[in-house]
């Protein structure tokens, strides 16, 4: 049966994210048609949600779904990235009219989004690839939304996207509280804005996830250092993270870390929950995509990549357990002040975080040249302020940095961040050296420090490296006393080889 009133928008794919996004849209007064390949799921969803302000319209076939939508049609796809997305698009295309808009809200690889946008444009259709961040809770009560694609299509989607997005206070950057986080709210700035053409939205979502990998790992290193160097128990560390959440590190991930550390094991109340969780971390691939892209573009993003590798090494549980019996560490203990070290770990976390964000923003800066986008970095930081996993008060400072200088080459060069790192670097260095001396792994803290020291070095040992390349491969070198771009080669002697015994 076709609905009498055409729906404002439609959504394909009623897994949890799809259901929650549909309910969020309907809560804001938009009529939304839904379709799912398995029809029972649609029936159940409609039956479970009889009352919504905008109205949910269940449809049993793609043809009914398409016919139920107001023109130009707007259809969100929320199915697994990759083949499923292509399958749904292929099913929709023959049923559509010129100028209809398909919106992919999945975690698509941005190059797929570029391809799809081009293919659909060739068929007279419009395509938006929108990052949707914030998990299930975000989708339901206010996600951070990163749309990329044809600008006109965005303008049609904008009223819905702005209505359902998380909202933050423009001055403080803090989420506007509601009955539940992000909902219901009035006023504030929505955490969505047009990102750029074709794959720009999905690219920025990928960088968000890469940054998220970095943030999570850095928090884990702070926890490992407090535990390894000071022997603190989970609940006490939970208290420290709660305190940190009142200051410059105020963020969703610090907040949930405090909650997690205070949580008892439901099977044994005497134990901390975190102590019974197996230490192997999974991953879905967006951190890897970010790191691979960094290598492809030649942009240094070592801290984000270290965070991915940290998950990889965590997954080698059996090997690590075996190696722990053979490979010995230094056996050195920290004997200084607890309070001073906790503060130093805080500072190390803050400085490392600044470097990790600097790397993420460097990636976006290079990608915009590579793909011809015009990204607004201050606005992107603003979109990250609410709704998503990396939401944090700190992002307001990034917005302010780009307002001061839209052409900022690296976040570290902004006066605010420069000052923070200057003040806190002594503590950061202390923590990284203690970690090394006492044998506590701190891959992102130390890689961030190396990044900082490399970036601030007017001269790196690459002079020797290039000389090596010239020696064995005649790769040539430039000279410090000659203009850049002039290449030289030295006639090296034959390498001396050890004499073979007769
Ligand atoms: P399903 O309920 O019929 O499995 C997450 O898996 C969501 O994507 C589900 O709603 C699922 O539908 C849908 N999905 C997965 N693969 C799909 C495909 N190839 N075509 C259409 N929907 C698909």
Short mmCIF file of C-alpha atoms and ligand atoms in Angstrom, two decimals:
data_model
loop_
_atom_site.label_atom_id
_atom_site.label_comp_id
_atom_site.label_asym_id
_atom_site.label_seq_id
_atom_site.Cartn_x
_atom_site.Cartn_y
_atom_site.Cartn_z
CA UNK A 1 0.00 0.00 0.00
CA UNK A 2 1.25 3.44 -0.88
CA UNK A 3 1.17 6.12 1.76
CA UNK A 4 -1.20 8.97 0.94
CA UNK A 5 1.10 11.73 2.16
CA UNK A 6 4.48 11.51 0.47
CA UNK A 7 7.34 11.07 2.90
CA UNK A 8 10.00 13.76 3.34
CA UNK A 9 12.77 11.21 3.21
CA UNK A 10 13.37 7.46 3.13
CA UNK A 11 15.84 5.05 4.71
CA UNK A 12 17.02 1.63 3.55
CA UNK A 13 18.61 -0.74 6.07
CA UNK A 14 16.96 -1.25 9.43
CA UNK A 15 19.81 -2.53 11.55
CA UNK A 16 20.22 -0.65 14.85
CA UNK A 17 21.89 2.41 13.29
CA UNK A 18 19.21 2.64 10.62
CA UNK A 19 16.35 2.23 13.10
CA UNK A 20 17.81 4.86 15.41
CA UNK A 21 18.45 7.37 12.66
CA UNK A 22 14.90 6.85 11.33
CA UNK A 23 13.44 7.44 14.82
CA UNK A 24 15.60 10.54 15.26
CA UNK A 25 14.32 11.91 11.93
CA UNK A 26 10.70 11.09 12.78
CA UNK A 27 11.09 12.66 16.25
CA UNK A 28 11.94 15.93 14.53
CA UNK A 29 8.64 15.97 12.67
CA UNK A 30 9.73 14.52 9.33
CA UNK A 31 7.73 11.77 7.71
CA UNK A 32 10.07 8.93 6.85
CA UNK A 33 9.59 5.78 4.76
CA UNK A 34 11.67 2.77 5.68
CA UNK A 35 12.63 -0.35 3.78
CA UNK A 36 14.60 -3.42 4.77
CA UNK A 37 15.58 -6.43 2.65
CA UNK A 38 14.11 -8.73 5.31
CA UNK A 39 10.53 -7.51 5.52
CA UNK A 40 9.84 -8.91 9.02
CA UNK A 41 12.35 -6.43 10.42
CA UNK A 42 10.37 -3.55 8.88
CA UNK A 43 7.10 -4.92 10.25
CA UNK A 44 8.56 -5.31 13.73
CA UNK A 45 10.08 -1.82 13.65
CA UNK A 46 6.81 -0.21 12.63
CA UNK A 47 4.84 -2.22 15.21
CA UNK A 48 7.27 -1.27 17.98
CA UNK A 49 7.11 2.45 17.18
CA UNK A 50 3.47 3.33 16.58
CA UNK A 51 3.71 6.96 17.73
CA UNK A 52 6.29 9.30 16.25
CA UNK A 53 5.80 13.03 15.62
CA UNK A 54 6.60 12.80 11.89
CA UNK A 55 5.37 9.33 11.15
CA UNK A 56 7.05 6.13 10.05
CA UNK A 57 5.93 4.52 6.82
CA UNK A 58 6.85 0.86 6.39
CA UNK A 59 7.31 -0.40 2.83
CA UNK A 60 7.72 -3.98 1.63
CA UNK A 61 9.41 -3.48 -1.73
CA UNK A 62 11.91 -1.02 -3.12
CA UNK A 63 9.30 0.05 -5.68
CA UNK A 64 6.77 0.88 -2.93
CA UNK A 65 9.52 2.59 -0.98
CA UNK A 66 10.51 4.82 -3.89
CA UNK A 67 6.87 5.55 -4.78
CA UNK A 68 6.18 6.73 -1.22
CA UNK A 69 8.71 9.58 -1.34
CA UNK A 70 8.22 13.26 -2.17
CA UNK A 71 10.18 14.43 -5.23
CA UNK A 72 13.02 15.04 -5.64
CA UNK A 73 13.39 11.91 -3.56
CA UNK A 74 15.85 11.70 -0.71
CA UNK A 75 16.91 8.21 0.30
CA UNK A 76 19.39 7.32 3.04
CA UNK A 77 21.20 4.00 2.75
CA UNK A 78 22.47 2.48 5.99
CA UNK A 79 23.81 -0.96 5.08
CA UNK A 80 27.34 -2.35 5.45
CA UNK A 81 29.94 -0.44 3.42
CA UNK A 82 31.10 -2.04 0.18
CA UNK A 83 29.12 -4.58 -1.84
CA UNK A 84 25.85 -4.18 0.10
CA UNK A 85 25.84 -0.43 -0.58
CA UNK A 86 26.40 -1.03 -4.31
CA UNK A 87 23.64 -3.67 -4.32
CA UNK A 88 21.11 -1.29 -2.78
CA UNK A 89 22.11 1.53 -5.16
CA UNK A 90 21.74 -0.85 -8.13
CA UNK A 91 18.28 -1.79 -6.89
CA UNK A 92 17.19 1.83 -6.49
CA UNK A 93 18.58 3.40 -9.67
CA UNK A 94 16.07 1.96 -12.21
CA UNK A 95 13.20 3.23 -10.03
CA UNK A 96 14.40 6.83 -9.71
CA UNK A 97 13.86 10.10 -11.58
CA UNK A 98 16.50 12.69 -12.51
CA UNK A 99 17.73 14.81 -9.58
CA UNK A 100 16.71 12.28 -6.93
CA UNK A 101 19.23 12.12 -4.09
CA UNK A 102 20.83 9.02 -2.61
CA UNK A 103 22.60 9.54 0.73
CA UNK A 104 25.04 6.89 1.88
CA UNK A 105 25.30 7.11 5.67
CA UNK A 106 27.57 4.08 6.01
CA UNK A 107 31.27 4.02 6.74
CA UNK A 108 32.24 3.97 3.06
CA UNK A 109 35.79 4.24 1.83
CA UNK A 110 35.95 7.77 0.39
CA UNK A 111 37.28 6.54 -2.96
CA UNK A 112 34.14 4.38 -3.30
CA UNK A 113 32.07 7.48 -2.62
CA UNK A 114 33.96 9.39 -5.34
CA UNK A 115 33.27 6.52 -7.77
CA UNK A 116 29.56 6.25 -6.85
CA UNK A 117 29.01 9.99 -7.06
CA UNK A 118 30.53 10.07 -10.53
CA UNK A 119 28.55 7.05 -11.77
CA UNK A 120 25.26 8.39 -10.42
CA UNK A 121 25.93 11.88 -11.77
CA UNK A 122 26.33 10.23 -15.18
CA UNK A 123 22.79 8.90 -14.73
CA UNK A 124 21.36 12.29 -13.77
CA UNK A 125 21.12 11.37 -10.08
CA UNK A 126 22.66 13.10 -7.07
CA UNK A 127 24.71 11.40 -4.39
CA UNK A 128 25.79 12.41 -0.92
CA UNK A 129 28.28 10.42 1.13
CA UNK A 130 27.72 11.39 4.73
CA UNK A 131 29.78 10.32 7.69
CA UNK A 132 27.53 9.51 10.64
CA UNK A 133 29.34 9.39 13.94
CA UNK A 134 28.28 8.76 17.48
CA UNK A 135 27.32 5.11 17.39
CA UNK A 136 23.83 3.90 18.16
CA UNK A 137 23.18 6.51 20.84
CA UNK A 138 24.36 9.29 18.54
CA UNK A 139 22.18 8.12 15.66
CA UNK A 140 19.17 8.11 17.99
CA UNK A 141 19.69 11.36 19.91
CA UNK A 142 22.05 13.51 17.88
CA UNK A 143 24.97 12.34 15.74
CA UNK A 144 27.78 14.31 14.23
CA UNK A 145 27.14 14.36 10.48
CA UNK A 146 29.74 14.91 7.77
CA UNK A 147 28.08 15.22 4.36
CA UNK A 148 29.96 15.45 1.08
CA UNK A 149 28.64 15.58 -2.48
CA UNK A 150 26.76 17.88 -4.79
CA UNK A 151 26.12 21.20 -3.04
CA UNK A 152 22.54 21.57 -4.30
CA UNK A 153 21.69 18.12 -2.96
CA UNK A 154 23.14 19.14 0.40
CA UNK A 155 20.90 22.20 0.49
CA UNK A 156 17.88 19.94 0.13
CA UNK A 157 19.09 17.60 2.84
CA UNK A 158 20.28 20.38 5.16
CA UNK A 159 17.03 21.05 7.11
CA UNK A 160 16.79 17.38 8.09
CA UNK A 161 20.49 16.94 8.80
CA UNK A 162 20.62 20.09 10.92
CA UNK A 163 17.50 19.08 12.83
CA UNK A 164 18.74 15.61 13.79
CA UNK A 165 22.42 16.45 14.46
CA UNK A 166 23.84 16.94 17.95
CA UNK A 167 23.87 20.57 19.10
CA UNK A 168 26.59 22.44 20.93
CA UNK A 169 26.86 25.85 22.51
CA UNK A 170 28.63 28.10 20.04
CA UNK A 171 30.70 29.94 22.65
CA UNK A 172 31.87 27.07 24.82
CA UNK A 173 31.65 24.22 22.33
CA UNK A 174 29.91 22.11 24.98
CA UNK A 175 27.02 19.84 24.07
CA UNK A 176 23.67 21.38 24.93
CA UNK A 177 22.17 19.12 27.58
CA UNK A 178 18.72 17.69 27.16
CA UNK A 179 16.64 14.99 28.80
CA UNK A 180 19.17 12.62 27.28
CA UNK A 181 22.55 13.72 25.91
CA UNK A 182 21.82 15.65 22.74
CA UNK A 183 18.02 15.36 22.96
CA UNK A 184 15.65 17.15 23.05
CA UNK A 185 17.42 20.43 22.52
CA UNK A 186 16.60 23.89 21.31
CA UNK A 187 19.12 26.40 20.07
CA UNK A 188 22.82 25.76 19.70
CA UNK A 189 24.89 24.98 16.66
CA UNK A 190 24.21 21.72 14.84
CA UNK A 191 27.18 19.37 14.49
CA UNK A 192 26.88 19.16 10.73
CA UNK A 193 27.94 21.29 7.79
CA UNK A 194 28.73 20.78 4.14
CA UNK A 195 32.20 19.28 3.99
CA UNK A 196 32.98 19.32 0.27
CA UNK A 197 32.47 17.56 -3.04
CA UNK A 198 32.06 13.83 -3.69
CA UNK A 199 34.03 11.80 -1.12
CA UNK A 200 34.99 14.69 1.22
CA UNK A 201 32.44 13.78 3.90
CA UNK A 202 33.48 10.16 4.09
CA UNK A 203 37.14 11.17 4.03
CA UNK A 204 36.65 13.46 7.02
CA UNK A 205 34.70 10.71 8.81
CA UNK A 206 37.64 8.37 8.22
CA UNK A 207 40.05 10.93 9.71
CA UNK A 208 37.68 11.30 12.67
CA UNK A 209 37.97 7.56 13.21
CA UNK A 210 41.77 7.64 12.86
CA UNK A 211 41.90 10.39 15.49
CA UNK A 212 39.57 8.29 17.63
CA UNK A 213 42.02 5.36 17.43
CA UNK A 214 44.76 7.72 18.62
CA UNK A 215 42.69 9.15 21.49
CA UNK A 216 41.69 5.72 22.74
CA UNK A 217 45.22 4.33 22.67
CA UNK A 218 46.65 7.43 24.39
CA UNK A 219 44.13 7.07 27.20
CA UNK A 220 45.12 3.40 27.50
CA UNK A 221 48.77 4.40 27.80
CA UNK A 222 47.96 6.89 30.58
CA UNK A 223 46.13 4.05 32.35
CA UNK A 224 49.02 1.61 31.76
CA UNK A 225 51.54 4.10 33.13
CA UNK A 226 49.52 4.87 36.26
CA UNK A 227 49.11 1.18 36.82
CA UNK A 228 52.64 0.12 35.80
CA UNK A 229 54.64 2.93 37.44
CA UNK A 230 52.47 3.77 40.44
CA UNK A 231 50.56 0.52 40.96
CA UNK A 232 47.24 2.40 41.12
CA UNK A 233 44.03 0.36 41.21
CA UNK A 234 41.30 0.77 38.60
CA UNK A 235 38.83 2.60 40.86
CA UNK A 236 41.45 5.15 41.92
CA UNK A 237 42.39 5.75 38.30
CA UNK A 238 38.68 6.17 37.56
CA UNK A 239 38.69 9.04 40.06
CA UNK A 240 41.70 10.61 38.38
CA UNK A 241 40.06 10.42 34.95
CA UNK A 242 36.92 12.03 36.44
CA UNK A 243 39.09 14.90 37.67
CA UNK A 244 40.79 15.20 34.29
CA UNK A 245 37.35 15.39 32.73
CA UNK A 246 36.80 18.68 34.55
CA UNK A 247 39.81 20.31 32.85
CA UNK A 248 41.42 20.66 29.45
CA UNK A 249 40.96 16.94 28.66
CA UNK A 250 37.16 17.17 29.11
CA UNK A 251 35.80 14.73 26.54
CA UNK A 252 33.46 11.80 25.96
CA UNK A 253 36.30 9.26 25.87
CA UNK A 254 37.80 10.47 29.18
CA UNK A 255 34.32 10.41 30.73
CA UNK A 256 33.57 6.84 29.66
CA UNK A 257 37.07 5.75 30.73
CA UNK A 258 36.32 7.03 34.24
CA UNK A 259 33.04 5.09 34.24
CA UNK A 260 34.70 1.92 32.94
CA UNK A 261 37.49 2.04 35.53
CA UNK A 262 34.97 2.44 38.36
CA UNK A 263 32.82 -0.44 37.12
CA UNK A 264 32.90 -3.69 39.15
CA UNK A 265 32.83 -7.11 37.52
CA UNK A 266 29.19 -8.27 37.64
CA UNK A 267 30.40 -11.87 38.22
CA UNK A 268 32.66 -10.96 41.12
CA UNK A 269 31.96 -7.64 42.79
CA UNK A 270 35.39 -7.62 44.49
CA UNK A 271 37.07 -7.28 41.12
CA UNK A 272 37.27 -4.29 38.81
CA UNK A 273 35.53 -5.02 35.53
CA UNK A 274 38.48 -3.77 33.47
CA UNK A 275 40.76 -6.33 35.16
CA UNK A 276 38.71 -9.25 33.83
CA UNK A 277 38.51 -8.01 30.23
CA UNK A 278 40.92 -9.85 27.93
CA UNK A 279 43.59 -7.52 26.55
CA UNK A 280 43.02 -8.03 22.83
CA UNK A 281 41.44 -5.21 20.84
CA UNK A 282 39.47 -5.57 17.63
CA UNK A 283 39.23 -3.13 14.76
CA UNK A 284 36.98 -2.53 11.78
CA UNK A 285 39.50 -0.87 9.49
CA UNK A 286 39.00 2.90 9.43
CA UNK A 287 42.20 3.46 11.47
CA UNK A 288 44.03 1.28 9.00
CA UNK A 289 42.54 3.24 6.08
CA UNK A 290 43.74 6.48 7.68
CA UNK A 291 47.25 5.13 8.15
CA UNK A 292 47.43 3.61 4.66
CA UNK A 293 46.27 6.91 3.22
CA UNK A 294 48.95 8.73 5.23
CA UNK A 295 51.59 6.45 3.68
CA UNK A 296 50.07 6.84 0.21
CA UNK A 297 50.13 10.63 0.42
CA UNK A 298 53.48 10.77 2.24
CA UNK A 299 52.00 12.62 5.22
CA UNK A 300 53.54 11.79 8.60
CA UNK A 301 50.78 10.43 10.85
CA UNK A 302 52.88 8.12 13.06
CA UNK A 303 50.81 8.52 16.21
CA UNK A 304 47.60 7.42 14.51
CA UNK A 305 49.44 4.52 12.85
CA UNK A 306 50.98 3.52 16.21
CA UNK A 307 47.49 3.36 17.66
CA UNK A 308 46.51 0.89 14.91
CA UNK A 309 49.67 -1.15 15.47
CA UNK A 310 49.00 -1.15 19.22
CA UNK A 311 45.72 -2.96 18.49
CA UNK A 312 47.58 -5.35 16.17
CA UNK A 313 50.15 -6.24 18.84
CA UNK A 314 47.39 -6.60 21.42
CA UNK A 315 45.80 -9.23 19.18
CA UNK A 316 48.97 -11.37 19.41
CA UNK A 317 47.93 -12.49 22.89
CA UNK A 318 49.34 -16.03 22.80
CA UNK A 319 52.65 -14.89 21.35
CA UNK A 320 52.94 -12.17 23.99
CA UNK A 321 52.21 -14.57 26.81
CA UNK A 322 54.95 -16.87 25.49
CA UNK A 323 57.39 -13.99 24.91
CA UNK A 324 56.78 -12.61 28.42
CA UNK A 325 58.49 -15.73 29.80
CA UNK A 326 61.60 -15.19 27.66
CA UNK A 327 62.10 -11.46 27.09
CA UNK A 328 63.09 -9.56 30.21
CA UNK A 329 62.55 -5.87 30.91
CA UNK A 330 64.62 -3.45 33.01
CA UNK A 331 63.09 -4.21 36.40
CA UNK A 332 63.43 -0.56 37.38
CA UNK A 333 60.76 1.02 39.63
CA UNK A 334 59.53 4.61 39.87
CA UNK A 335 60.12 5.98 43.36
CA UNK A 336 59.13 9.63 42.99
CA UNK A 337 55.99 11.54 43.93
CA UNK A 338 52.68 10.06 42.91
CA UNK A 339 50.97 13.42 42.51
CA UNK A 340 53.78 14.75 40.31
CA UNK A 341 53.70 11.70 38.06
CA UNK A 342 49.92 11.76 37.68
CA UNK A 343 50.20 15.39 36.58
CA UNK A 344 53.04 14.49 34.21
CA UNK A 345 50.97 11.69 32.66
CA UNK A 346 48.11 14.16 32.21
CA UNK A 347 50.45 16.55 30.41
CA UNK A 348 51.93 13.77 28.27
CA UNK A 349 48.42 12.76 27.25
CA UNK A 350 47.47 16.34 26.38
CA UNK A 351 50.63 16.98 24.33
CA UNK A 352 50.36 13.65 22.51
CA UNK A 353 46.73 14.40 21.74
CA UNK A 354 47.67 17.74 20.21
CA UNK A 355 50.22 15.98 17.97
CA UNK A 356 47.72 13.32 16.95
CA UNK A 357 45.13 15.94 15.97
CA UNK A 358 47.85 17.91 14.18
CA UNK A 359 48.51 14.77 12.11
CA UNK A 360 44.81 14.21 11.35
CA UNK A 361 44.40 17.80 10.21
CA UNK A 362 47.61 17.57 8.13
CA UNK A 363 46.07 14.59 6.35
CA UNK A 364 42.92 16.55 5.54
CA UNK A 365 45.01 19.46 4.34
CA UNK A 366 46.92 17.28 1.91
CA UNK A 367 43.83 15.36 0.80
CA UNK A 368 42.05 18.58 -0.14
CA UNK A 369 44.85 19.32 -2.60
CA UNK A 370 44.87 15.74 -3.85
CA UNK A 371 41.10 15.66 -4.46
CA UNK A 372 40.36 19.33 -5.18
CA UNK A 373 38.21 19.91 -2.08
CA UNK A 374 37.93 23.15 -0.16
CA UNK A 375 37.80 22.05 3.45
CA UNK A 376 36.97 24.40 6.30
CA UNK A 377 39.06 23.03 9.15
CA UNK A 378 37.55 25.27 11.84
CA UNK A 379 34.10 24.09 10.85
CA UNK A 380 35.21 20.45 10.77
CA UNK A 381 36.50 20.78 14.35
CA UNK A 382 33.13 22.34 15.22
CA UNK A 383 31.27 19.36 13.77
CA UNK A 384 33.41 17.06 15.94
CA UNK A 385 32.46 18.99 19.10
CA UNK A 386 29.25 17.11 19.72
CA UNK A 387 27.58 13.83 18.87
CA UNK A 388 30.67 11.88 17.91
CA UNK A 389 33.13 9.70 19.81
CA UNK A 390 35.96 12.26 19.82
CA UNK A 391 33.70 15.06 21.09
CA UNK A 392 35.70 17.23 23.43
CA UNK A 393 35.98 20.75 24.79
CA UNK A 394 39.46 20.84 23.25
CA UNK A 395 37.98 20.96 19.73
CA UNK A 396 36.80 24.49 20.42
CA UNK A 397 40.47 25.44 20.63
CA UNK A 398 41.06 23.95 17.18
CA UNK A 399 38.16 25.96 15.78
CA UNK A 400 39.64 29.09 17.34
CA UNK A 401 43.09 28.26 15.94
CA UNK A 402 41.73 28.06 12.39
CA UNK A 403 39.70 31.24 12.94
CA UNK A 404 42.98 32.97 13.83
CA UNK A 405 44.65 31.54 10.75
CA UNK A 406 42.66 29.54 8.16
CA UNK A 407 45.96 28.67 6.39
CA UNK A 408 47.58 27.26 9.53
CA UNK A 409 50.21 24.76 8.35
CA UNK A 410 50.20 22.68 11.54
CA UNK A 411 48.18 22.91 14.75
CA UNK A 412 51.41 22.93 16.75
CA UNK A 413 52.23 26.33 15.23
CA UNK A 414 49.10 27.97 16.60
CA UNK A 415 50.01 30.20 19.58
CA UNK A 416 47.59 28.44 21.95
CA UNK A 417 48.81 24.91 21.20
CA UNK A 418 52.40 26.07 20.97
CA UNK A 419 52.12 27.50 24.48
CA UNK A 420 50.55 24.34 25.90
CA UNK A 421 53.29 22.12 24.49
CA UNK A 422 55.99 24.54 25.63
CA UNK A 423 54.66 24.48 29.19
CA UNK A 424 53.96 20.77 29.33
CA UNK A 425 56.83 19.26 27.37
CA UNK A 426 59.08 18.76 30.36
CA UNK A 427 56.48 16.49 31.92
CA UNK A 428 55.83 14.79 28.57
CA UNK A 429 59.54 14.01 28.19
CA UNK A 430 59.73 12.80 31.76
CA UNK A 431 56.87 10.35 31.18
CA UNK A 432 58.28 9.03 27.90
CA UNK A 433 61.72 8.51 29.47
CA UNK A 434 60.24 6.86 32.55
CA UNK A 435 58.19 4.57 30.33
CA UNK A 436 61.35 3.56 28.49
CA UNK A 437 63.41 3.19 31.67
CA UNK A 438 60.81 1.11 33.44
CA UNK A 439 59.74 -0.88 30.38
CA UNK A 440 56.11 0.24 30.13
CA UNK A 441 55.06 0.39 26.47
CA UNK A 442 53.88 3.87 25.46
CA UNK A 443 53.89 3.75 21.66
CA UNK A 444 51.67 6.77 20.95
CA UNK A 445 53.16 8.99 23.68
CA UNK A 446 56.67 8.35 22.41
CA UNK A 447 55.81 8.50 18.73
CA UNK A 448 54.01 11.81 19.29
CA UNK A 449 57.09 13.17 21.05
CA UNK A 450 59.31 12.04 18.17
CA UNK A 451 56.88 13.69 15.78
CA UNK A 452 57.11 16.91 17.76
CA UNK A 453 60.90 16.79 17.90
CA UNK A 454 61.17 15.95 14.20
CA UNK A 455 58.74 18.67 13.17
CA UNK A 456 60.60 21.31 15.17
CA UNK A 457 64.02 20.23 13.79
CA UNK A 458 65.41 22.59 11.18
CA UNK A 459 67.92 19.88 10.33
CA UNK A 460 67.25 16.13 10.45
CA UNK A 461 69.72 13.32 9.79
CA UNK A 462 68.25 12.88 6.31
CA UNK A 463 71.48 14.44 4.97
CA UNK A 464 73.20 11.16 5.84
CA UNK A 465 70.29 9.17 4.51
CA UNK A 466 70.40 10.92 1.15
CA UNK A 467 74.18 10.40 1.03
CA UNK A 468 73.58 6.68 1.58
CA UNK A 469 71.07 6.68 -1.28
CA UNK A 470 73.56 8.46 -3.51
CA UNK A 471 76.28 5.95 -2.52
CA UNK A 472 74.46 2.74 -3.35
CA UNK A 473 71.91 3.87 -5.90
CA UNK A 474 73.22 7.12 -7.44
CA UNK A 475 69.98 8.77 -6.29
CA UNK A 476 71.74 12.18 -6.19
CA UNK A 477 71.60 14.82 -3.45
CA UNK A 478 71.04 18.55 -3.04
CA UNK A 479 73.65 20.73 -1.31
CA UNK A 480 73.19 23.13 1.58
CA UNK A 481 75.37 25.69 -0.24
CA UNK A 482 73.47 25.50 -3.56
CA UNK A 483 69.90 26.46 -4.58
CA UNK A 484 67.16 23.85 -3.97
CA UNK A 485 66.37 21.70 -6.99
CA UNK A 486 69.98 21.38 -8.14
CA UNK A 487 71.04 17.76 -7.90
CA UNK A 488 74.56 16.35 -7.55
CA UNK A 489 76.11 12.93 -7.55
CA UNK A 490 79.42 11.93 -6.00
CA UNK A 491 81.63 9.34 -7.65
CA UNK A 492 81.83 6.96 -4.75
CA UNK A 493 84.64 4.42 -4.48
CA UNK A 494 83.70 0.78 -4.92
CA UNK A 495 82.48 -0.44 -1.54
CA UNK A 496 85.29 -2.29 0.23
CA UNK A 497 84.28 -5.87 0.69
CA UNK A 498 85.69 -8.24 3.25
CA UNK A 499 88.36 -10.50 1.73
CA UNK A 500 87.22 -14.05 1.41
CA UNK A 501 89.48 -16.61 2.97
CA UNK A 502 91.22 -18.74 0.35
P1 LIG B 1 18.76 -7.60 6.41
O1 LIG B 1 18.01 -7.28 7.68
O2 LIG B 1 17.86 -8.09 5.33
O3 LIG B 1 19.93 -8.51 6.64
C1 LIG B 1 22.84 -4.31 8.28
O4 LIG B 1 23.30 -5.56 7.92
C2 LIG B 1 21.65 -3.91 7.44
O5 LIG B 1 22.00 -3.91 6.05
C3 LIG B 1 20.47 -4.82 7.57
O6 LIG B 1 19.33 -4.01 7.56
C4 LIG B 1 20.57 -5.70 6.34
O7 LIG B 1 19.33 -6.22 5.88
C5 LIG B 1 21.09 -4.72 5.34
N1 LIG B 1 21.80 -5.36 4.23
C6 LIG B 1 22.95 -6.06 4.29
N2 LIG B 1 23.30 -6.48 3.06
C7 LIG B 1 22.36 -6.05 2.20
C8 LIG B 1 22.18 -6.18 0.80
N3 LIG B 1 23.07 -6.80 0.03
N4 LIG B 1 21.06 -5.63 0.26
C9 LIG B 1 20.18 -4.96 1.05
N5 LIG B 1 20.31 -4.81 2.38
C10 LIG B 1 21.37 -5.35 2.95
#
